[in-house]
Short mmCIF file of C-alpha atoms and ligand atoms in Angstrom, two decimals:
data_model
loop_
_atom_site.label_atom_id
_atom_site.label_comp_id
_atom_site.label_asym_id
_atom_site.label_seq_id
_atom_site.Cartn_x
_atom_site.Cartn_y
_atom_site.Cartn_z
CA MET A 1 20.98 49.17 37.41
CA THR A 2 24.20 48.60 39.36
CA ARG A 3 24.51 45.28 41.17
CA LEU A 4 27.43 46.50 43.29
CA VAL A 5 27.59 44.79 46.69
CA GLY A 6 29.39 46.77 49.40
CA VAL A 7 30.94 44.47 51.98
CA LEU A 8 31.62 46.43 55.16
CA GLY A 9 34.28 44.60 57.17
CA GLY A 10 35.25 42.73 54.02
CA ALA A 11 38.76 42.01 55.34
CA GLY A 12 37.51 40.28 58.51
CA ALA A 13 37.09 36.60 59.30
CA VAL A 14 33.51 36.53 57.94
CA GLY A 15 33.78 39.30 55.36
CA ARG A 16 36.80 37.94 53.49
CA THR A 17 34.94 34.78 52.46
CA ALA A 18 31.81 36.78 51.65
CA VAL A 19 33.86 38.90 49.22
CA GLU A 20 35.33 35.80 47.60
CA ARG A 21 31.93 34.14 47.11
CA LEU A 22 30.23 37.30 45.83
CA ARG A 23 32.96 37.72 43.22
CA GLY A 24 32.53 34.03 42.38
CA PHE A 25 28.83 34.77 41.75
CA GLY A 26 29.98 37.38 39.24
CA LEU A 27 28.85 40.38 41.30
CA PRO A 28 30.96 43.56 41.49
CA VAL A 29 32.13 44.17 45.07
CA ARG A 30 33.30 47.15 47.16
CA VAL A 31 35.37 46.13 50.21
CA GLY A 32 35.25 48.52 53.17
CA GLY A 33 37.12 48.89 56.44
CA ARG A 34 39.04 51.43 58.51
CA ASP A 35 42.39 49.99 57.45
CA LEU A 36 42.58 50.68 53.72
CA ALA A 37 45.69 48.51 53.28
CA ARG A 38 43.86 45.44 54.67
CA ALA A 39 40.73 46.12 52.64
CA GLY A 40 42.93 46.72 49.57
CA GLU A 41 44.67 43.37 49.98
CA VAL A 42 41.36 41.50 49.91
CA ALA A 43 40.05 43.67 47.08
CA ARG A 44 43.14 43.05 44.92
CA ALA A 45 42.91 39.29 45.47
CA HIS A 46 39.35 39.30 44.13
CA ALA A 47 39.36 42.11 41.58
CA ALA A 48 37.15 44.30 43.77
CA GLU A 49 37.41 47.95 44.78
CA ALA A 50 38.57 49.03 48.25
CA VAL A 51 37.22 51.98 50.24
CA MET A 52 38.26 53.37 53.61
CA VAL A 53 35.20 53.66 55.85
CA ASP A 54 34.44 53.98 59.53
CA LEU A 55 30.87 52.91 60.15
CA PHE A 56 30.64 55.30 63.10
CA ASP A 57 31.36 58.27 60.82
CA ASP A 58 28.09 59.23 59.11
CA ALA A 59 29.69 60.87 56.06
CA SER A 60 32.11 58.03 55.32
CA LEU A 61 29.36 55.42 55.83
CA ALA A 62 27.04 57.28 53.43
CA ALA A 63 29.84 57.50 50.84
CA PHE A 64 30.50 53.75 51.21
CA CYS A 65 26.82 52.89 50.65
CA ALA A 66 26.35 55.26 47.69
CA GLY A 67 25.96 53.37 44.42
CA CYS A 68 25.49 49.94 46.06
CA SER A 69 22.47 47.78 45.30
CA VAL A 70 23.16 45.81 48.51
CA VAL A 71 25.26 46.56 51.58
CA LEU A 72 26.47 43.48 53.44
CA ASN A 73 27.64 44.24 56.95
CA CYS A 74 30.36 41.94 58.29
CA ALA A 75 31.74 44.48 60.79
CA GLY A 76 31.06 44.20 64.48
CA PRO A 77 30.62 44.07 67.32
CA SER A 78 27.00 43.80 66.44
CA TYR A 79 25.71 45.27 69.70
CA GLN A 80 27.43 48.56 68.76
CA VAL A 81 26.48 48.46 65.06
CA LEU A 82 22.79 47.70 65.73
CA ASP A 83 20.74 49.26 62.87
CA ARG A 84 23.32 51.95 62.00
CA VAL A 85 24.53 50.44 58.72
CA ALA A 86 21.03 49.20 57.79
CA ARG A 87 19.69 52.77 57.97
CA ALA A 88 22.58 54.15 55.89
CA ALA A 89 22.13 51.40 53.27
CA LEU A 90 18.37 51.97 52.99
CA GLU A 91 18.90 55.74 52.86
CA ALA A 92 21.25 55.17 49.89
CA GLY A 93 18.57 53.11 48.12
CA ALA A 94 20.27 49.77 48.76
CA GLY A 95 19.07 46.53 50.30
CA TYR A 96 20.80 45.33 53.47
CA VAL A 97 22.19 42.06 54.80
CA ASP A 98 23.87 41.61 58.19
CA ALA A 99 26.02 38.59 59.07
CA ALA A 100 24.92 39.19 62.65
CA GLY A 101 22.43 41.62 64.14
CA ASP A 102 19.92 39.47 65.96
CA LEU A 103 16.60 40.68 67.34
CA VAL A 104 18.17 43.74 69.02
CA ALA A 105 19.28 45.20 65.67
CA ALA A 106 16.05 44.29 63.86
CA ASP A 107 14.04 45.81 66.74
CA ALA A 108 16.10 49.00 66.64
CA LEU A 109 15.25 49.34 62.94
CA ALA A 110 11.59 48.48 63.50
CA GLN A 111 11.18 51.10 66.24
CA ASN A 112 11.46 53.93 63.74
CA PRO A 113 11.35 52.25 60.33
CA PRO A 114 12.76 54.32 57.46
CA ALA A 115 10.40 54.86 54.51
CA ALA A 116 12.85 53.00 52.23
CA LEU A 117 12.10 49.77 54.12
CA ALA A 118 8.87 49.62 52.14
CA ARG A 119 10.98 49.37 48.94
CA HIS A 120 14.07 47.37 50.05
CA PRO A 121 14.74 44.37 52.28
CA ALA A 122 16.93 44.32 55.39
CA VAL A 123 18.01 40.78 56.29
CA PHE A 124 19.52 40.23 59.73
CA SER A 125 21.29 37.21 61.28
CA ALA A 126 22.62 35.88 57.97
CA GLY A 127 25.48 33.78 59.35
CA LEU A 128 25.83 30.29 60.70
CA MET A 129 24.34 30.81 64.18
CA PRO A 130 22.02 32.61 63.99
CA GLY A 131 21.26 31.96 60.36
CA LEU A 132 21.85 28.44 59.08
CA SER A 133 21.00 27.15 62.56
CA GLY A 134 17.38 28.18 61.97
CA LEU A 135 17.29 27.67 58.21
CA LEU A 136 18.54 24.08 57.85
CA PRO A 137 15.98 22.58 60.31
CA ARG A 138 13.25 23.98 58.03
CA LEU A 139 14.24 21.28 55.53
CA LEU A 140 12.69 18.83 58.01
CA LEU A 141 9.43 20.77 58.23
CA ASP A 142 8.15 20.07 54.75
CA GLY A 143 4.67 19.00 55.71
CA SER A 144 5.60 15.76 57.50
CA PRO A 145 3.99 15.52 60.94
CA VAL A 146 6.81 16.40 63.38
CA ALA A 147 6.30 15.72 67.09
CA ARG A 148 9.66 17.03 68.23
CA LEU A 149 12.64 18.83 66.75
CA ASP A 150 16.12 18.66 68.34
CA VAL A 151 18.83 21.03 67.09
CA TYR A 152 22.55 20.91 67.99
CA VAL A 153 24.99 23.59 66.82
CA GLY A 154 28.61 24.08 67.79
CA GLY A 155 32.08 22.59 67.85
CA SER A 156 35.55 23.99 68.27
CA VAL A 157 36.66 27.12 66.40
CA GLU A 158 38.61 30.28 67.24
CA ILE A 159 36.44 33.23 68.30
CA SER A 160 37.34 36.77 67.20
CA ALA A 161 37.34 39.58 69.79
CA ALA A 162 34.32 41.21 68.08
CA SER A 163 32.34 37.97 68.20
CA ALA A 164 33.44 37.30 71.80
CA VAL A 165 31.82 40.53 72.98
CA ASP A 166 28.70 39.76 70.91
CA ALA A 167 28.57 36.26 72.40
CA LEU A 168 28.94 37.63 75.95
CA LEU A 169 25.93 39.86 75.32
CA THR A 170 23.65 37.09 74.02
CA ARG A 171 21.74 37.00 77.28
CA GLY A 172 18.26 38.10 78.12
CA PRO A 173 14.87 37.62 76.46
CA LYS A 174 15.96 39.29 73.17
CA PHE A 175 18.40 36.40 72.66
CA GLY A 176 16.82 33.38 74.30
CA HIS A 177 16.39 31.29 77.43
CA ALA A 178 19.04 29.06 78.99
CA LEU A 179 17.90 25.53 79.98
CA ALA A 180 14.48 26.07 78.38
CA MET A 181 12.65 24.17 75.64
CA TRP A 182 9.64 24.95 73.49
CA ARG A 183 6.62 22.91 74.59
CA ASP A 184 2.94 23.13 73.69
CA GLY A 185 3.16 26.54 72.08
CA ARG A 186 5.27 28.33 74.69
CA VAL A 187 8.68 28.60 76.32
CA ALA A 188 8.99 26.03 79.11
CA PRO A 189 11.66 27.47 81.45
CA HIS A 190 14.10 25.26 83.42
CA SER A 191 12.95 22.16 81.57
CA LEU A 192 16.27 20.79 80.29
CA ALA A 193 19.69 19.99 81.76
CA PRO A 194 23.08 20.06 79.99
CA LEU A 195 23.97 16.78 78.28
CA ARG A 196 27.53 16.06 79.35
CA SER A 197 30.11 13.93 77.58
CA ILE A 198 27.79 12.65 74.86
CA THR A 199 28.45 11.59 71.29
CA LEU A 200 26.47 13.11 68.43
CA PRO A 201 26.56 12.35 64.70
CA GLY A 202 28.84 14.82 62.94
CA PHE A 203 30.57 16.06 66.11
CA ARG A 204 34.10 14.96 66.99
CA GLY A 205 34.61 12.81 70.11
CA ARG A 206 32.64 13.43 73.27
CA VAL A 207 31.00 16.84 73.63
CA HIS A 208 28.85 18.84 76.05
CA ALA A 209 25.47 20.06 74.77
CA VAL A 210 24.03 23.02 76.69
CA PRO A 211 20.31 23.82 76.23
CA PHE A 212 19.62 27.33 74.94
CA LEU A 213 16.25 28.17 73.40
CA SER A 214 17.26 31.10 71.17
CA THR A 215 14.78 33.62 69.79
CA GLU A 216 15.58 32.16 66.37
CA MET A 217 14.34 28.75 67.55
CA ILE A 218 11.28 30.27 69.20
CA GLY A 219 10.45 31.87 65.84
CA LEU A 220 10.94 28.54 64.06
CA ALA A 221 8.84 26.57 66.56
CA SER A 222 5.98 29.04 66.62
CA ALA A 223 5.90 29.54 62.83
CA ALA A 224 5.85 25.77 62.25
CA GLY A 225 3.38 25.10 65.06
CA LEU A 226 5.76 22.61 66.66
CA THR A 227 4.74 20.82 69.83
CA GLU A 228 8.29 20.49 71.10
CA LEU A 229 11.70 21.91 70.19
CA ARG A 230 14.99 21.42 72.03
CA ASN A 231 18.01 23.48 71.01
CA TYR A 232 21.56 22.90 72.24
CA THR A 233 24.87 24.74 71.88
CA VAL A 234 27.63 22.17 71.57
CA TYR A 235 31.07 22.62 73.16
CA ALA A 236 34.17 20.44 72.76
CA THR A 237 35.19 20.98 76.40
CA ASP A 238 34.14 22.94 79.51
CA ASN A 239 36.55 25.77 78.61
CA LEU A 240 33.98 28.04 76.97
CA PRO A 241 31.00 27.37 79.28
CA GLN A 242 33.30 28.11 82.24
CA ALA A 243 34.66 31.31 80.66
CA PHE A 244 31.09 32.50 79.91
CA ALA A 245 29.91 31.63 83.45
CA THR A 246 32.85 33.56 84.98
CA ALA A 247 32.16 36.59 82.79
CA TRP A 248 28.42 36.59 83.47
CA ALA A 249 28.98 36.27 87.23
CA ASP A 250 31.19 39.39 87.14
CA GLU A 251 28.39 41.93 86.82
CA GLY A 252 30.62 44.88 87.81
CA GLN A 253 32.70 44.63 84.61
CA PRO A 254 31.74 45.43 81.00
CA PRO A 255 31.74 42.44 78.60
CA GLU A 256 34.89 43.75 76.88
CA ALA A 257 36.82 42.95 80.08
CA HIS A 258 36.17 39.24 79.48
CA ALA A 259 36.59 39.07 75.70
CA ASP A 260 40.22 37.89 75.95
CA ALA A 261 39.20 35.03 78.27
CA ILE A 262 36.59 33.88 75.71
CA VAL A 263 39.09 34.15 72.84
CA ASP A 264 41.62 32.18 74.92
CA ALA A 265 39.12 29.44 75.89
CA ALA A 266 38.23 28.92 72.23
CA GLN A 267 41.92 28.77 71.29
CA ARG A 268 42.51 26.08 73.92
CA ASP A 269 39.63 24.05 72.46
CA VAL A 270 41.12 24.32 68.97
CA ALA A 271 44.61 23.42 70.25
CA ALA A 272 43.25 20.27 71.90
CA HIS A 273 40.53 19.22 69.45
CA GLY A 274 41.24 20.91 66.13
CA ARG A 275 38.85 23.12 64.21
CA HIS A 276 35.41 21.71 63.42
CA TYR A 277 31.79 22.83 63.56
CA ALA A 278 28.44 21.19 62.87
CA VAL A 279 24.70 21.79 62.65
CA LEU A 280 22.56 18.73 63.35
CA ALA A 281 18.76 18.67 63.47
CA TYR A 282 16.52 15.68 64.18
CA ALA A 283 12.80 15.53 63.53
CA ARG A 284 10.83 12.86 65.32
CA PRO A 285 7.48 12.01 63.75
CA ARG A 286 4.27 11.73 65.70
CA VAL A 287 3.79 8.34 67.34
CA GLY A 288 1.62 6.14 65.15
CA SER A 289 2.43 8.11 61.98
CA GLY A 290 4.42 5.16 60.66
CA LEU A 291 7.21 7.57 59.64
CA MET A 292 10.90 7.31 60.52
CA PRO A 293 12.91 10.05 62.29
CA ARG A 294 14.70 12.31 59.80
CA ARG A 295 17.77 14.45 60.14
CA VAL A 296 19.87 17.12 58.45
CA LEU A 297 23.59 17.42 59.15
CA LEU A 298 26.14 19.99 58.00
CA ARG A 299 29.82 19.86 58.89
CA THR A 300 32.41 22.56 58.21
CA PRO A 301 35.98 23.12 59.37
CA ASP A 302 35.18 26.68 60.54
CA SER A 303 32.00 28.57 61.31
CA TYR A 304 33.40 32.06 60.47
CA PRO A 305 34.12 31.58 56.76
CA LEU A 306 30.91 29.57 56.44
CA SER A 307 29.02 32.53 57.92
CA GLY A 308 30.64 34.53 55.09
CA VAL A 309 29.22 32.05 52.57
CA VAL A 310 25.71 32.32 54.05
CA SER A 311 25.82 36.11 54.10
CA ALA A 312 27.06 36.17 50.49
CA VAL A 313 24.22 33.86 49.39
CA ALA A 314 21.73 36.16 51.17
CA ALA A 315 23.30 39.27 49.58
CA ARG A 316 23.03 37.70 46.13
CA GLN A 317 19.34 36.93 46.69
CA VAL A 318 18.79 40.55 47.70
CA ALA A 319 20.82 41.79 44.69
CA LEU A 320 18.67 39.64 42.40
CA GLY A 321 15.49 41.10 43.90
CA SER A 322 14.37 37.71 45.28
CA VAL A 323 13.77 39.01 48.81
CA ILE A 324 10.66 41.04 49.53
CA PRO A 325 10.98 44.51 51.11
CA GLY A 326 10.87 44.84 54.91
CA ALA A 327 12.93 43.64 57.86
CA HIS A 328 13.56 39.90 58.06
CA PHE A 329 15.71 37.22 59.60
CA ALA A 330 17.72 35.10 57.17
CA SER A 331 16.41 31.84 58.63
CA GLU A 332 12.84 32.95 57.93
CA VAL A 333 13.13 34.66 54.56
CA LEU A 334 15.71 32.61 52.64
CA ASP A 335 14.67 29.49 50.77
CA PRO A 336 16.24 26.54 52.64
CA GLU A 337 16.31 24.32 49.53
CA ALA A 338 18.12 26.97 47.48
CA VAL A 339 20.66 27.67 50.23
CA ALA A 340 21.26 23.93 50.77
CA LYS A 341 21.97 23.59 47.05
CA GLU A 342 24.61 26.36 47.27
CA LEU A 343 26.15 24.82 50.38
CA ALA A 344 26.32 21.33 48.89
CA ALA A 345 28.64 22.70 46.20
CA ASP A 346 30.74 24.88 48.53
CA PRO A 347 34.30 23.76 49.36
CA LEU A 348 33.86 24.94 52.98
CA VAL A 349 31.17 22.33 53.57
CA SER A 350 32.77 19.00 54.41
CA GLU A 351 29.44 17.18 54.67
CA LEU A 352 25.82 18.04 53.99
CA ALA A 353 23.42 15.17 54.65
CA LEU A 354 19.91 16.18 53.66
CA PRO A 355 16.75 14.49 54.90
CA SER A 356 15.35 11.62 52.89
CA ARG A 357 11.88 12.16 51.49
N1 LIG B 401 25.95 34.64 62.64
C1 LIG B 401 27.11 34.03 62.82
O1 LIG B 401 27.17 32.81 62.86
C2 LIG B 401 28.40 34.81 62.97
C3 LIG B 401 29.59 34.11 62.98
C4 LIG B 401 30.77 34.84 63.14
C5 LIG B 401 30.73 36.21 63.30
N2 LIG B 401 29.54 36.83 63.30
C6 LIG B 401 29.47 38.31 63.49
O2 LIG B 401 30.06 38.92 62.35
C7 LIG B 401 30.70 40.14 62.76
C8 LIG B 401 32.15 40.14 62.26
O3 LIG B 401 32.88 39.11 62.89
P1 LIG B 401 34.35 38.74 62.45
O4 LIG B 401 34.78 37.61 63.29
O5 LIG B 401 34.44 38.62 60.97
O6 LIG B 401 35.15 40.06 62.92
P2 LIG B 401 36.62 40.53 62.51
O7 LIG B 401 37.44 39.42 61.96
O8 LIG B 401 37.11 41.32 63.66
O9 LIG B 401 36.32 41.52 61.27
C9 LIG B 401 35.63 42.71 61.44
C10 LIG B 401 35.85 43.57 60.20
O10 LIG B 401 35.11 44.77 60.36
C11 LIG B 401 35.94 45.90 60.13
N3 LIG B 401 35.53 46.94 61.07
C12 LIG B 401 35.54 46.89 62.42
N4 LIG B 401 35.11 48.05 62.92
C13 LIG B 401 34.80 48.84 61.86
C14 LIG B 401 34.32 50.16 61.75
N5 LIG B 401 34.07 50.93 62.82
N6 LIG B 401 34.08 50.66 60.51
C15 LIG B 401 34.35 49.91 59.41
N7 LIG B 401 34.83 48.65 59.45
C16 LIG B 401 35.05 48.13 60.68
C17 LIG B 401 37.36 45.41 60.41
O11 LIG B 401 38.32 46.08 59.60
P3 LIG B 401 39.10 47.39 60.14
O12 LIG B 401 39.67 47.04 61.49
O13 LIG B 401 40.12 47.64 59.07
O14 LIG B 401 38.08 48.48 60.21
C18 LIG B 401 37.29 43.96 59.95
O15 LIG B 401 37.55 43.85 58.57
C19 LIG B 401 30.56 40.22 64.29
O16 LIG B 401 29.47 41.06 64.61
C20 LIG B 401 30.25 38.80 64.70
O17 LIG B 401 29.50 38.72 65.88
C21 LIG B 401 28.36 36.19 63.12
#
């Protein structure tokens, strides 16, 4: 059986690294994009094949998926892609991994599930956030009694136009709840305030941490039966929170109208503070348990290529048949220990501090 992995958007910020890692795993790769010259450049660098494909053209998408054992989607924006590529991959008899996708894409697939979903997996949100942001904290939930989990994810990196539009759309109950925490088995709205000008292990200088209880974190908290979970997005400056607030206040305009402002705000952060990104999770034990707090910390220079690493690791697991059929989120279906082992050896990870046992 072929083990060909088709990487749609394989010449992009996320896809390029995914192609490199998949080839490093010894898997044959097909790189796809609308610009054949760009796809060809990446393909040549990694001894892969290049194919011209527009994911919004049914025939070219079907031809791209044909013969693949897994299709990895690294093309966006995700809110336009939704379950389009997943359906084409499943139709072609392939498994599916999406570097993005979120609940909206998984829901779109679940609304009218194709029969092939009973035979193949579709793994959504296989990037850094969402993705690793929900997976790494699971290393702290290994049976020890946890009273409270705090998760911080963010830093200072450039944002691509595709991701900027996706980020602008991450509002509403399908994405999460601003200023909320998880408490006593439910979402507790308006229960947290932004933490301004704080220092955090693994993050450079003083940062702002803005509470956002994502659907990924709600899934983690409810699956683990946590009493309390606090999740923060970390920013190097006020540039991005201000750009998001301005865009969200401008309800008359489509999100695309504000993408440049988001891209620009991220660039100003990088110009002032350099490129860096971290995931930090703290587990506090129950009072009287006699246990010490534990933490997991990952640092990387850039979240985009690292999202490519995560999506490649997920695609390999699907190619090897290690993921059960059905629709899943990466943070729920991947094995955190196995992914941590891959990350510890990856040159894009500058630090991975795992919890002591
Ligand atoms: N989970 C996470 O942490 C995370 C992190 C970063 C990004 N993401 C998500 O990953 C996705 C990609 O982001 P990125 O920053 O890598 O974007 P990017 O650098 O703009 O790359 C997108 C790639 O997709 C291709 N593409 C775009 N439209 C296409 C179409 N209609 N048909 C076929 N190929 C198409 C582009 O090539 P052509 O122009 O040649 O077609 C390009 O190679 C976005 O949805 C983003 O939100 C997730």
